[in-house]
Amino acid sequence: MLDSNKDSLKLEAMKRIVAMIARGKNASDLFPAVVKNVACKNIEVKKLVYVYLVRYAEEQQDLALLSISTFQRGLKDPNQLIRASALRVLSSIRVTIIVPIMMLAIKEAASDMSPYVRKTAAHAIPKLYSLDPEQKDQLIEVIEKLLADKTTLVAGSVVMAFEEVCPERIDLIHKNYRKLCNLLIDVEEWGQVVIINMLTRYARTQFLNPNMNESLLEEGSGGDRTFYGSDEDEDEDEEEKEKKAETPAMAKRKPYVMDPDHRLLLRNTKPLLQSRNAAVVMAVAQLYFHLAPKAEVGVIAKALVRLLRSHSEVQYVVLQNVATMTIKRRGMFEPYLKSFYIRSTDPTQIKVLKLEVLTNLANETNISTILREFQTYIKSMDKDFVAATIQAIGRCATNIGEVRDTCLNGLVQLLSNRDELVVAESVVVIKKLLQMQPEKHSDIIKHMAKLTDNIQVPMARASILWLIGEYCEHVPKIAPDVLRKMAKSFTNEEDIVKLQIINLAAKLYLTNSKQTKLLTQYVLNLAKYDQNYDIRDRARFIRQLIVPTEKSGALSKYAKKLFLALKPAPVLESPFKDRDHFQLGSLSHLLNAKAGGYQELPDWPEAAPDPSVRNVEVKDSVPEWTKCSSREKRKEKKVEKPFYSDSEGESGPTESADSESDSASGSESGSGSEESASRSESEESEDGSESEEEEEEEEEEKEKKKKKKELKKPVQESEREMNTVTAESHSHFTSLFSVEPAPSPQVTPVNTFLSNSLVTDLEGLSLSDTVLSPATIAPSSALKNYELLHRITGEGLSVEYCFSRQPFSPDANMVAVQMQFTNNATADTKNLHIEDVKLQSGMRVKEFSEIELLPAGETATAVMGIDFCDSTQAANFQLCTHTRKFFVSIQPPVGELMRPVFLTENEFKKEQGEQ
Amino acid sequence: MIHSLFLVNASGDIFLEKHWKSVVSRSVCDYFFEAQERATEPENVPPVIPTPHHYLISVLRHRIYFVAVIQSEVPPLFVIEFLHRVVDTFQDYFGVCTEAAIKDNVVVVYELLEEMLDNGFPLATESNILKELIKPPTILRTMVNTITGSTNVGEQLPTGQLSVVPWRRTGVKYTNNEAYFDVVEEIDAIIDKSGSTITAEIQGVIDACVKLTGMPDLTLSFMNPRLLDDVSFHPCVRFKRWEAERILSFIPPDGNFRLLSYHVSSQNLVAIPVYVKHNITFREGSSQGRFDLTLGPKQTMGKAVESVLVSSQLPRGVLNANLNPSQGTYTFDPVTKMLSWDVGKINPQKLPSLKGTMSLQAGASKPDENPSINIQFKIQQMAISGCTQAGQTL
């Protein structure tokens, strides 16, 4: 039918094939017939062919190649949706041969006019990465570019790609951080989840712990809190209150000021708590839990409680997370205690989790209500749940001293329950409780001893035996009797019961050897021939210890001490206790095990890293051809200003994004600008409401000022332009060619991708308004200085560097980087050197020799060599002085990666001619 | 992210599979079946099951398990929420989401899944966009399609996906412009033996059906917005406006959608509109138990209580129940021991009751648990929370 001319027949055939695929039947032998139809006009047939192709291309690589040309044609289609779908299918075909084609297509699509195509490109990145991880470096470049995108459509997808390809390259986020925060609310919900999770991690590395002050206090009192939480609950609560009251006061005392960017993130995510999507709510909740100051975390409780009304699977996940949160921040959920009451219709796993939460929430004030609830639960028909309830009662009893006796009495009553499981569970719990204060409760032990006749559950039997053995001096009459009974049934018992029988025998032998000597002998003899080696082993060991012989004299003296040592009472702890080291809401947290690809949530840094990296303006060391040069100048000035001025630059992109959306929807325009205005802080609001044009005017003004101020600047400017020129000239294959290394045959290792990326870069170039002419080429002696370390962040030490364009004598493959150190501080700086160099594979660094002393106000220069391996990857290292270390990175602009080649005039002309 | 999706029916057969990345063998579901066997009740299957190489995240809806296969770290709620969205979409398309419906429309299902996820990451989940891409099958369309050979895949391209209001399709035209809002409130209450309320919460949703031409911008205001303690919105609602003025302002999607759901704080006292008198006893020794249940309305402000459904899980020892309802019908399932009584409307003059005896297993001891009783009912045109809508403007 597939060969038929009629579309309807083809369609029918394809439908049957798809139905086969859906059922999991193999339809791969139809591959050639199906692939023929890839160019079919009928849109449904086409779609179904795509479905088929994506499914089977991996198995029939050669034949799949036949279809590629169709997609390549589609990539050039004027309609953005067709371009996008072509890219989507192309990238979904998992055939290694077409990796280069895919790479090219992604790069092209990443600079497409349509945001939808760019979004598809972002989606394609992880596909290509999983197909060929070798492409990582190139893909990171694409990601970096797409991260700079200002549309909401792209943001979610590209962050997803970022998380999959290079989650460790957190430095790529810096410049886009504020933009992402501001766009967040308009991103589609799935994207929001990914972005929020990523930002949580980012914030953990970049900001200081907002609870720093509190956590110091906590350490003081917190130690005992975890263990004796019960007894000190009251104090703790008061403490909590005090702390809350003290927070502002403390903030004054110890100047912790929240980074405005940190605040921005918290403020912008808060409204998302009201999303209809549970995943978004959870993502925000975990963000607040991990990042917000203690006083603010409370807002998430309400939203999480709301999620409990959702599907049971959602409840399950949310409750798991709530359980973890309640351990750390109990106060947060206390007002919602009743929301965690169990409904008879809940599935067991939900019930158990709710119990867990209730137990965590229990304190003196609410324990009576909780216990009353528990009493009802015990009557439930769901036995697993009843068992969990008994455990929960046990935990409440250990945690809260006042109710211990009540709980114990209640549990003892349960011993007469008809259900064996209930009794067994109670026994185990009672055992744990009794261990805390055995003296008072010998009657309970007696009661339990009687139970041994009836209870069959091994764990319970073992517990009773252990209890009797441990406290045999409280029940001197019954204990030997129990042992006698047990000895009789020894051979029929479970292993764990046998072990406890041996224990009991040993303990009785030591305390009451007169009555039990023979019994013990008997039990040990039985155990000696047991099938289980653990039991045989134990028997042998105990015999040596307690039965005095000539050889084992030394140890048997201490036997009594060994066996009857006072054992510490067990601490009943929540299984969720240590879970919070996993990022909440993650799969790993749910499973309490590390899932593949889980990114650890980093600890707060000791000192905040340089906040200026998030300034939106281009860092000088980064070549961004698309940005017009006026921006650059602006930045220079910016750095000098106090911190808040940065927000000005930041409001630019937000505004433009908003205005974009406004123009599209038309109707939203009124509220759009309102929203953005209210979103920005009061300080910024002035700037925020300014329109784009105004901003540009401002820029121009600054430009003028700048020109007056700095004479050196124009030279640098022209230098930069020259770089641009060379790039352009290369793409147009005009005659001008001097500094660009790529196409000249002498420069060996420059690979094709460099020129590729140049081509893509150049597409953006057409946007820049600079009018270029060959005349602007400056002599290569005018070098552009890049800032490596600003004097404020460097505490007086400022470092600038430039690519000196001189051969680096120790190694010809290295690029010479000339550094200029200026000490603006009042004190001398000593021992300037480089440490801890982090490089991409293949890159090398030749460090400069240590500068031993840099007196205040002086300047020194040094030259270091870096082999960038012809990539534009940054070289990261630490610049160390005798007191501090600074993280810095040098990233080469493309035009600076070169090596010296000596040409005669004729040769030069010849080269020119070839171009 | 999401690698593959398997649909498993109640009897444990995989009847549909879809892969977004490399093919994962369906044998991975064996782990799921194992867990399923271990669980006593179908809803007790853990939603997340780790296997050596994959993680299975499953959702149970309409007696079908939707099992997603995950290979690396991903927020589990993300997957769960997406699976529910898939089910909602199916329901939207086929009316019901049953195995039969899915099998009948397997091609549409496949096309839908293809559009909803790209490489395991959600692409288009708004039903407005999806409907533009793939037209939902109706009887009429199926007939036309078979005769003319046309398709149910949208000819035009999904422009909605490109706009900033992705939830609304463009170029909507209606001759009658109308918009309906339904306020549905649910009370969730736990009442103890003696009839006092332990906990009660009110949960409400506003469902809307908007059929308006063009790009309407609606606002909706409430008389007493303070009542709404906690709200969650459809993405179309502007957060800021709500925060500042407590006014809902939005560009609605076309057709049916859930505008918001809200929660009325449990601190307020909630008046439960019905009461239950019950008397269930088992006598020791005899194999008989007495069952007596009476329902009555209270505080309904004169509105009738309708579609009342009482269900109760009786103790395991109960063999059969011989009851006599004063109105409605009752059923007792001897296997699951579930008693359900469809009462219908409560007539305040003549209160419905259910009386009779239960026969117990001979020789079995008296069941010690009291069965819990669940009651569902509807009251038209009454909002328990007292939440009222003040007005709406275009």
mmCIF file with all atom_site columns, N, CA and C in Angstrom, chain A residues 800-841:
data_model
loop_
_atom_site.group_PDB
_atom_site.id
_atom_site.type_symbol
_atom_site.label_atom_id
_atom_site.label_alt_id
_atom_site.label_comp_id
_atom_site.label_asym_id
_atom_site.label_entity_id
_atom_site.label_seq_id
_atom_site.pdbx_PDB_ins_code
_atom_site.Cartn_x
_atom_site.Cartn_y
_atom_site.Cartn_z
_atom_site.occupancy
_atom_site.B_iso_or_equiv
_atom_site.pdbx_formal_charge
_atom_site.auth_seq_id
_atom_site.auth_comp_id
_atom_site.auth_asym_id
_atom_site.auth_atom_id
_atom_site.pdbx_PDB_model_num
ATOM 1   N N  . GLU A 1 800 ? 45.682 44.072 35.194 1.00 0.00 ? 800 GLU A N  1
ATOM 2   C CA . GLU A 1 800 ? 45.201 44.157 33.828 1.00 0.00 ? 800 GLU A CA 1
ATOM 3   C C  . GLU A 1 800 ? 46.084 43.274 32.975 1.00 0.00 ? 800 GLU A C  1
ATOM 4   N N  . TYR A 1 801 ? 45.532 42.799 31.894 1.00 0.00 ? 801 TYR A N  1
ATOM 5   C CA . TYR A 1 801 ? 46.389 42.013 31.018 1.00 0.00 ? 801 TYR A CA 1
ATOM 6   C C  . TYR A 1 801 ? 46.100 42.354 29.573 1.00 0.00 ? 801 TYR A C  1
ATOM 7   N N  . CYS A 1 802 ? 47.065 42.102 28.740 1.00 0.00 ? 802 CYS A N  1
ATOM 8   C CA . CYS A 1 802 ? 46.829 42.287 27.321 1.00 0.00 ? 802 CYS A CA 1
ATOM 9   C C  . CYS A 1 802 ? 47.592 41.205 26.579 1.00 0.00 ? 802 CYS A C  1
ATOM 10  N N  . PHE A 1 803 ? 47.138 40.952 25.396 1.00 0.00 ? 803 PHE A N  1
ATOM 11  C CA . PHE A 1 803 ? 47.841 39.982 24.567 1.00 0.00 ? 803 PHE A CA 1
ATOM 12  C C  . PHE A 1 803 ? 48.924 40.757 23.818 1.00 0.00 ? 803 PHE A C  1
ATOM 13  N N  . SER A 1 804 ? 50.121 40.533 24.188 1.00 0.00 ? 804 SER A N  1
ATOM 14  C CA . SER A 1 804 ? 51.175 41.426 23.710 1.00 0.00 ? 804 SER A CA 1
ATOM 15  C C  . SER A 1 804 ? 51.526 41.190 22.255 1.00 0.00 ? 804 SER A C  1
ATOM 16  N N  . ARG A 1 805 ? 51.023 40.116 21.682 1.00 0.00 ? 805 ARG A N  1
ATOM 17  C CA . ARG A 1 805 ? 51.280 39.795 20.277 1.00 0.00 ? 805 ARG A CA 1
ATOM 18  C C  . ARG A 1 805 ? 52.773 39.694 19.991 1.00 0.00 ? 805 ARG A C  1
ATOM 19  N N  . GLN A 1 806 ? 53.475 39.293 20.955 1.00 0.00 ? 806 GLN A N  1
ATOM 20  C CA . GLN A 1 806 ? 54.891 39.003 20.787 1.00 0.00 ? 806 GLN A CA 1
ATOM 21  C C  . GLN A 1 806 ? 55.053 37.491 20.873 1.00 0.00 ? 806 GLN A C  1
ATOM 22  N N  . PRO A 1 807 ? 56.031 36.968 20.213 1.00 0.00 ? 807 PRO A N  1
ATOM 23  C CA . PRO A 1 807 ? 56.266 35.529 20.385 1.00 0.00 ? 807 PRO A CA 1
ATOM 24  C C  . PRO A 1 807 ? 56.623 35.231 21.836 1.00 0.00 ? 807 PRO A C  1
ATOM 25  N N  . PHE A 1 808 ? 56.095 34.168 22.349 1.00 0.00 ? 808 PHE A N  1
ATOM 26  C CA . PHE A 1 808 ? 56.410 33.771 23.715 1.00 0.00 ? 808 PHE A CA 1
ATOM 27  C C  . PHE A 1 808 ? 57.568 32.792 23.636 1.00 0.00 ? 808 PHE A C  1
ATOM 28  N N  . SER A 1 809 ? 58.712 33.275 24.026 1.00 0.00 ? 809 SER A N  1
ATOM 29  C CA . SER A 1 809 ? 59.933 32.542 23.702 1.00 0.00 ? 809 SER A CA 1
ATOM 30  C C  . SER A 1 809 ? 60.019 31.118 24.278 1.00 0.00 ? 809 SER A C  1
ATOM 31  N N  . PRO A 1 810 ? 59.581 30.866 25.507 1.00 0.00 ? 810 PRO A N  1
ATOM 32  C CA . PRO A 1 810 ? 59.785 29.498 26.003 1.00 0.00 ? 810 PRO A CA 1
ATOM 33  C C  . PRO A 1 810 ? 59.018 28.452 25.195 1.00 0.00 ? 810 PRO A C  1
ATOM 34  N N  . ASP A 1 811 ? 57.881 28.806 24.624 1.00 0.00 ? 811 ASP A N  1
ATOM 35  C CA . ASP A 1 811 ? 57.095 27.810 23.905 1.00 0.00 ? 811 ASP A CA 1
ATOM 36  C C  . ASP A 1 811 ? 56.333 28.518 22.794 1.00 0.00 ? 811 ASP A C  1
ATOM 37  N N  . ALA A 1 812 ? 56.603 28.127 21.568 1.00 0.00 ? 812 ALA A N  1
ATOM 38  C CA . ALA A 1 812 ? 56.033 28.851 20.440 1.00 0.00 ? 812 ALA A CA 1
ATOM 39  C C  . ALA A 1 812 ? 54.523 28.671 20.328 1.00 0.00 ? 812 ALA A C  1
ATOM 40  N N  . ASN A 1 813 ? 54.026 27.592 20.918 1.00 0.00 ? 813 ASN A N  1
ATOM 41  C CA . ASN A 1 813 ? 52.584 27.362 20.813 1.00 0.00 ? 813 ASN A CA 1
ATOM 42  C C  . ASN A 1 813 ? 51.781 28.211 21.782 1.00 0.00 ? 813 ASN A C  1
ATOM 43  N N  . MET A 1 814 ? 52.477 28.864 22.674 1.00 0.00 ? 814 MET A N  1
ATOM 44  C CA . MET A 1 814 ? 51.749 29.622 23.687 1.00 0.00 ? 814 MET A CA 1
ATOM 45  C C  . MET A 1 814 ? 51.547 31.054 23.245 1.00 0.00 ? 814 MET A C  1
ATOM 46  N N  . VAL A 1 815 ? 50.494 31.634 23.757 1.00 0.00 ? 815 VAL A N  1
ATOM 47  C CA . VAL A 1 815 ? 50.221 33.026 23.495 1.00 0.00 ? 815 VAL A CA 1
ATOM 48  C C  . VAL A 1 815 ? 50.763 33.811 24.682 1.00 0.00 ? 815 VAL A C  1
ATOM 49  N N  . ALA A 1 816 ? 51.458 34.874 24.370 1.00 0.00 ? 816 ALA A N  1
ATOM 50  C CA . ALA A 1 816 ? 52.024 35.656 25.456 1.00 0.00 ? 816 ALA A CA 1
ATOM 51  C C  . ALA A 1 816 ? 50.958 36.573 26.026 1.00 0.00 ? 816 ALA A C  1
ATOM 52  N N  . VAL A 1 817 ? 50.826 36.547 27.340 1.00 0.00 ? 817 VAL A N  1
ATOM 53  C CA . VAL A 1 817 ? 49.879 37.428 28.010 1.00 0.00 ? 817 VAL A CA 1
ATOM 54  C C  . VAL A 1 817 ? 50.685 38.297 28.950 1.00 0.00 ? 817 VAL A C  1
ATOM 55  N N  . GLN A 1 818 ? 50.590 39.589 28.699 1.00 0.00 ? 818 GLN A N  1
ATOM 56  C CA . GLN A 1 818 ? 51.363 40.505 29.540 1.00 0.00 ? 818 GLN A CA 1
ATOM 57  C C  . GLN A 1 818 ? 50.464 41.030 30.639 1.00 0.00 ? 818 GLN A C  1
ATOM 58  N N  . MET A 1 819 ? 50.914 40.904 31.865 1.00 0.00 ? 819 MET A N  1
ATOM 59  C CA . MET A 1 819 ? 50.082 41.314 32.985 1.00 0.00 ? 819 MET A CA 1
ATOM 60  C C  . MET A 1 819 ? 50.695 42.516 33.655 1.00 0.00 ? 819 MET A C  1
ATOM 61  N N  . GLN A 1 820 ? 49.819 43.390 34.069 1.00 0.00 ? 820 GLN A N  1
ATOM 62  C CA . GLN A 1 820 ? 50.291 44.574 34.761 1.00 0.00 ? 820 GLN A CA 1
ATOM 63  C C  . GLN A 1 820 ? 49.630 44.622 36.128 1.00 0.00 ? 820 GLN A C  1
ATOM 64  N N  . PHE A 1 821 ? 50.449 44.527 37.146 1.00 0.00 ? 821 PHE A N  1
ATOM 65  C CA . PHE A 1 821 ? 49.927 44.541 38.512 1.00 0.00 ? 821 PHE A CA 1
ATOM 66  C C  . PHE A 1 821 ? 50.082 45.940 39.080 1.00 0.00 ? 821 PHE A C  1
ATOM 67  N N  . THR A 1 822 ? 49.032 46.464 39.637 1.00 0.00 ? 822 THR A N  1
ATOM 68  C CA . THR A 1 822 ? 49.128 47.761 40.279 1.00 0.00 ? 822 THR A CA 1
ATOM 69  C C  . THR A 1 822 ? 48.635 47.622 41.711 1.00 0.00 ? 822 THR A C  1
ATOM 70  N N  . ASN A 1 823 ? 49.423 48.079 42.610 1.00 0.00 ? 823 ASN A N  1
ATOM 71  C CA . ASN A 1 823 ? 49.017 47.989 44.006 1.00 0.00 ? 823 ASN A CA 1
ATOM 72  C C  . ASN A 1 823 ? 48.441 49.328 44.441 1.00 0.00 ? 823 ASN A C  1
ATOM 73  N N  . ASN A 1 824 ? 47.113 49.400 44.541 1.00 0.00 ? 824 ASN A N  1
ATOM 74  C CA . ASN A 1 824 ? 46.470 50.639 44.958 1.00 0.00 ? 824 ASN A CA 1
ATOM 75  C C  . ASN A 1 824 ? 46.247 50.689 46.455 1.00 0.00 ? 824 ASN A C  1
ATOM 76  N N  . ALA A 1 825 ? 46.584 49.633 47.115 1.00 0.00 ? 825 ALA A N  1
ATOM 77  C CA . ALA A 1 825 ? 46.330 49.599 48.552 1.00 0.00 ? 825 ALA A CA 1
ATOM 78  C C  . ALA A 1 825 ? 47.415 50.370 49.291 1.00 0.00 ? 825 ALA A C  1
ATOM 79  N N  . THR A 1 826 ? 47.204 50.500 50.572 1.00 0.00 ? 826 THR A N  1
ATOM 80  C CA . THR A 1 826 ? 48.178 51.241 51.357 1.00 0.00 ? 826 THR A CA 1
ATOM 81  C C  . THR A 1 826 ? 49.310 50.329 51.826 1.00 0.00 ? 826 THR A C  1
ATOM 82  N N  . ALA A 1 827 ? 49.023 49.049 51.844 1.00 0.00 ? 827 ALA A N  1
ATOM 83  C CA . ALA A 1 827 ? 50.053 48.127 52.321 1.00 0.00 ? 827 ALA A CA 1
ATOM 84  C C  . ALA A 1 827 ? 50.758 47.457 51.141 1.00 0.00 ? 827 ALA A C  1
ATOM 85  N N  . ASP A 1 828 ? 51.884 46.899 51.408 1.00 0.00 ? 828 ASP A N  1
ATOM 86  C CA . ASP A 1 828 ? 52.616 46.197 50.367 1.00 0.00 ? 828 ASP A CA 1
ATOM 87  C C  . ASP A 1 828 ? 51.957 44.842 50.097 1.00 0.00 ? 828 ASP A C  1
ATOM 88  N N  . THR A 1 829 ? 52.124 44.397 48.901 1.00 0.00 ? 829 THR A N  1
ATOM 89  C CA . THR A 1 829 ? 51.655 43.063 48.571 1.00 0.00 ? 829 THR A CA 1
ATOM 90  C C  . THR A 1 829 ? 52.867 42.196 48.310 1.00 0.00 ? 829 THR A C  1
ATOM 91  N N  . LYS A 1 830 ? 52.809 41.011 48.838 1.00 0.00 ? 830 LYS A N  1
ATOM 92  C CA . LYS A 1 830 ? 53.974 40.148 48.688 1.00 0.00 ? 830 LYS A CA 1
ATOM 93  C C  . LYS A 1 830 ? 53.596 38.859 47.977 1.00 0.00 ? 830 LYS A C  1
ATOM 94  N N  . ASN A 1 831 ? 54.610 38.218 47.474 1.00 0.00 ? 831 ASN A N  1
ATOM 95  C CA . ASN A 1 831 ? 54.484 36.852 46.937 1.00 0.00 ? 831 ASN A CA 1
ATOM 96  C C  . ASN A 1 831 ? 53.339 36.684 45.949 1.00 0.00 ? 831 ASN A C  1
ATOM 97  N N  . LEU A 1 832 ? 53.326 37.509 44.934 1.00 0.00 ? 832 LEU A N  1
ATOM 98  C CA . LEU A 1 832 ? 52.292 37.358 43.911 1.00 0.00 ? 832 LEU A CA 1
ATOM 99  C C  . LEU A 1 832 ? 52.622 36.150 43.047 1.00 0.00 ? 832 LEU A C  1
ATOM 100 N N  . HIS A 1 833 ? 51.752 35.196 43.009 1.00 0.00 ? 833 HIS A N  1
ATOM 101 C CA . HIS A 1 833 ? 51.995 34.060 42.138 1.00 0.00 ? 833 HIS A CA 1
ATOM 102 C C  . HIS A 1 833 ? 50.683 33.364 41.761 1.00 0.00 ? 833 HIS A C  1
ATOM 103 N N  . ILE A 1 834 ? 50.812 32.383 40.900 1.00 0.00 ? 834 ILE A N  1
ATOM 104 C CA . ILE A 1 834 ? 49.630 31.682 40.386 1.00 0.00 ? 834 ILE A CA 1
ATOM 105 C C  . ILE A 1 834 ? 49.530 30.314 41.027 1.00 0.00 ? 834 ILE A C  1
ATOM 106 N N  . GLU A 1 835 ? 48.299 29.935 41.294 1.00 0.00 ? 835 GLU A N  1
ATOM 107 C CA . GLU A 1 835 ? 48.082 28.614 41.888 1.00 0.00 ? 835 GLU A CA 1
ATOM 108 C C  . GLU A 1 835 ? 46.859 27.968 41.256 1.00 0.00 ? 835 GLU A C  1
ATOM 109 N N  . ASP A 1 836 ? 46.760 26.698 41.424 1.00 0.00 ? 836 ASP A N  1
ATOM 110 C CA . ASP A 1 836 ? 45.534 25.972 41.159 1.00 0.00 ? 836 ASP A CA 1
ATOM 111 C C  . ASP A 1 836 ? 44.948 26.271 39.776 1.00 0.00 ? 836 ASP A C  1
ATOM 112 N N  . VAL A 1 837 ? 45.718 25.993 38.771 1.00 0.00 ? 837 VAL A N  1
ATOM 113 C CA . VAL A 1 837 ? 45.284 26.306 37.415 1.00 0.00 ? 837 VAL A CA 1
ATOM 114 C C  . VAL A 1 837 ? 44.281 25.250 36.945 1.00 0.00 ? 837 VAL A C  1
ATOM 115 N N  . LYS A 1 838 ? 43.127 25.727 36.489 1.00 0.00 ? 838 LYS A N  1
ATOM 116 C CA . LYS A 1 838 ? 42.124 24.779 35.968 1.00 0.00 ? 838 LYS A CA 1
ATOM 117 C C  . LYS A 1 838 ? 41.962 25.031 34.477 1.00 0.00 ? 838 LYS A C  1
ATOM 118 N N  . LEU A 1 839 ? 42.187 24.000 33.707 1.00 0.00 ? 839 LEU A N  1
ATOM 119 C CA . LEU A 1 839 ? 42.192 24.197 32.259 1.00 0.00 ? 839 LEU A CA 1
ATOM 120 C C  . LEU A 1 839 ? 41.362 23.132 31.574 1.00 0.00 ? 839 LEU A C  1
ATOM 121 N N  . GLN A 1 840 ? 40.924 23.450 30.391 1.00 0.00 ? 840 GLN A N  1
ATOM 122 C CA . GLN A 1 840 ? 40.320 22.437 29.540 1.00 0.00 ? 840 GLN A CA 1
ATOM 123 C C  . GLN A 1 840 ? 41.444 21.513 29.068 1.00 0.00 ? 840 GLN A C  1
ATOM 124 N N  . SER A 1 841 ? 41.061 20.332 28.648 1.00 0.00 ? 841 SER A N  1
ATOM 125 C CA . SER A 1 841 ? 42.084 19.373 28.271 1.00 0.00 ? 841 SER A CA 1
ATOM 126 C C  . SER A 1 841 ? 42.916 19.912 27.106 1.00 0.00 ? 841 SER A C  1
#
